[in-house]
Amino acid sequence: MNPPILAQIGDTKKWERPSKGIFKINFEATVNDNRMGYGVIIRDGDGFVLGGGEDFNEGRFSVLEAECIALERSIEVADKFWVM
C-alpha cells in the first residue's frame, strides 16, 4: 500500500460560537480542473443560521482566486442579510 499523498491532519478544529451580538461568517472554496465551487454560512451567537449559499463557476482558478471569490460572496451575503 502506498502512503497518502497529502499529510493527515490529526486535529480538526470544531466550530465555536461567536459572542452574543456578533455574527460569524464561514466560507470555503474548492478548485477542480475547469471549475471552482464555494459555500458561505452566517450564524449568530446562538448558532442560528442567518443565511448562506453556494455556487460553482466554470473556468480555471487558482486556490487563491477561488478563496477571494468566496470571501467576496460572503460579504455580499452578509450585506443581503443586513449583518454588516
mmCIF file of C-alpha atoms in Angstrom:
data_model
loop_
_atom_site.group_PDB
_atom_site.id
_atom_site.type_symbol
_atom_site.label_atom_id
_atom_site.label_comp_id
_atom_site.label_asym_id
_atom_site.label_seq_id
_atom_site.Cartn_x
_atom_site.Cartn_y
_atom_site.Cartn_z
ATOM 1 C CA MET A 1 0.000 0.000 0.000
ATOM 2 C CA ASN A 2 1.290 3.458 -0.892
ATOM 3 C CA PRO A 3 1.477 6.215 1.733
ATOM 4 C CA PRO A 4 -1.078 9.035 1.401
ATOM 5 C CA ILE A 5 -0.104 11.830 -0.966
ATOM 6 C CA LEU A 6 -1.392 14.519 1.405
ATOM 7 C CA ALA A 7 -0.410 14.689 5.046
ATOM 8 C CA GLN A 8 -3.050 13.582 7.501
ATOM 9 C CA ILE A 9 -4.247 16.286 9.878
ATOM 10 C CA GLY A 10 -4.652 14.903 13.378
ATOM 11 C CA ASP A 11 -6.820 17.570 14.931
ATOM 12 C CA THR A 12 -9.857 19.078 13.299
ATOM 13 C CA LYS A 13 -10.969 22.380 14.704
ATOM 14 C CA LYS A 14 -14.558 22.477 15.918
ATOM 15 C CA TRP A 15 -16.763 25.453 15.077
ATOM 16 C CA GLU A 16 -17.033 27.860 18.004
ATOM 17 C CA ARG A 17 -19.956 30.208 18.572
ATOM 18 C CA PRO A 18 -19.279 33.922 18.441
ATOM 19 C CA SER A 19 -20.131 36.119 21.417
ATOM 20 C CA LYS A 20 -23.681 37.425 21.792
ATOM 21 C CA GLY A 21 -24.415 40.211 19.330
ATOM 22 C CA ILE A 22 -21.641 39.041 16.986
ATOM 23 C CA PHE A 23 -22.155 37.205 13.693
ATOM 24 C CA LYS A 24 -19.730 34.657 12.323
ATOM 25 C CA ILE A 25 -19.213 34.085 8.611
ATOM 26 C CA ASN A 26 -17.543 30.903 7.413
ATOM 27 C CA PHE A 27 -16.672 30.283 3.777
ATOM 28 C CA GLU A 28 -14.779 27.641 1.865
ATOM 29 C CA ALA A 29 -13.751 27.200 -1.751
ATOM 30 C CA THR A 30 -12.595 24.233 -3.782
ATOM 31 C CA VAL A 31 -10.890 24.089 -7.162
ATOM 32 C CA ASN A 32 -11.163 21.314 -9.746
ATOM 33 C CA ASP A 33 -9.899 21.011 -13.339
ATOM 34 C CA ASN A 34 -12.057 23.666 -15.022
ATOM 35 C CA ARG A 35 -14.374 24.618 -12.206
ATOM 36 C CA MET A 36 -14.439 26.107 -8.734
ATOM 37 C CA GLY A 37 -17.095 25.982 -6.061
ATOM 38 C CA TYR A 38 -17.676 27.738 -2.781
ATOM 39 C CA GLY A 39 -20.011 27.828 0.183
ATOM 40 C CA VAL A 40 -20.886 30.518 2.717
ATOM 41 C CA ILE A 41 -22.768 30.334 6.021
ATOM 42 C CA ILE A 42 -23.583 33.068 8.566
ATOM 43 C CA ARG A 43 -24.542 32.253 12.168
ATOM 44 C CA ASP A 44 -25.333 34.314 15.230
ATOM 45 C CA GLY A 45 -24.178 33.869 18.834
ATOM 46 C CA ASP A 46 -26.816 31.165 19.389
ATOM 47 C CA GLY A 47 -25.581 29.199 16.382
ATOM 48 C CA PHE A 48 -28.732 30.113 14.423
ATOM 49 C CA VAL A 49 -28.152 30.168 10.667
ATOM 50 C CA LEU A 50 -28.963 33.621 9.301
ATOM 51 C CA GLY A 51 -28.077 32.945 5.695
ATOM 52 C CA GLY A 52 -25.724 31.270 3.318
ATOM 53 C CA GLY A 53 -25.341 29.874 -0.119
ATOM 54 C CA GLU A 54 -23.151 28.086 -2.585
ATOM 55 C CA ASP A 55 -22.291 28.261 -6.249
ATOM 56 C CA PHE A 56 -19.971 26.976 -8.952
ATOM 57 C CA ASN A 57 -18.035 28.937 -11.562
ATOM 58 C CA GLU A 58 -16.680 27.457 -14.778
ATOM 59 C CA GLY A 59 -13.085 28.266 -15.697
ATOM 60 C CA ARG A 60 -9.575 27.797 -14.413
ATOM 61 C CA PHE A 61 -8.961 29.333 -10.995
ATOM 62 C CA SER A 62 -6.068 29.255 -8.579
ATOM 63 C CA VAL A 63 -6.837 28.361 -4.980
ATOM 64 C CA LEU A 64 -6.184 31.984 -4.000
ATOM 65 C CA GLU A 65 -8.601 33.276 -6.657
ATOM 66 C CA ALA A 66 -11.281 30.828 -5.514
ATOM 67 C CA GLU A 67 -10.872 31.818 -1.858
ATOM 68 C CA CYS A 68 -11.064 35.517 -2.807
ATOM 69 C CA ILE A 69 -14.281 34.899 -4.757
ATOM 70 C CA ALA A 70 -15.714 33.038 -1.754
ATOM 71 C CA LEU A 71 -14.727 35.948 0.513
ATOM 72 C CA GLU A 72 -16.359 38.442 -1.853
ATOM 73 C CA ARG A 73 -19.570 36.378 -1.969
ATOM 74 C CA SER A 74 -19.610 36.059 1.834
ATOM 75 C CA ILE A 75 -19.545 39.860 2.098
ATOM 76 C CA GLU A 76 -22.423 40.056 -0.397
ATOM 77 C CA VAL A 77 -24.435 37.512 1.631
ATOM 78 C CA ALA A 78 -23.731 39.441 4.847
ATOM 79 C CA ASP A 79 -24.898 42.651 3.186
ATOM 80 C CA LYS A 80 -28.043 40.942 1.863
ATOM 81 C CA PHE A 81 -28.979 39.726 5.340
ATOM 82 C CA TRP A 82 -28.074 43.069 6.974
ATOM 83 C CA VAL A 83 -25.299 41.545 9.034
ATOM 84 C CA MET A 84 -22.874 44.350 8.186
#
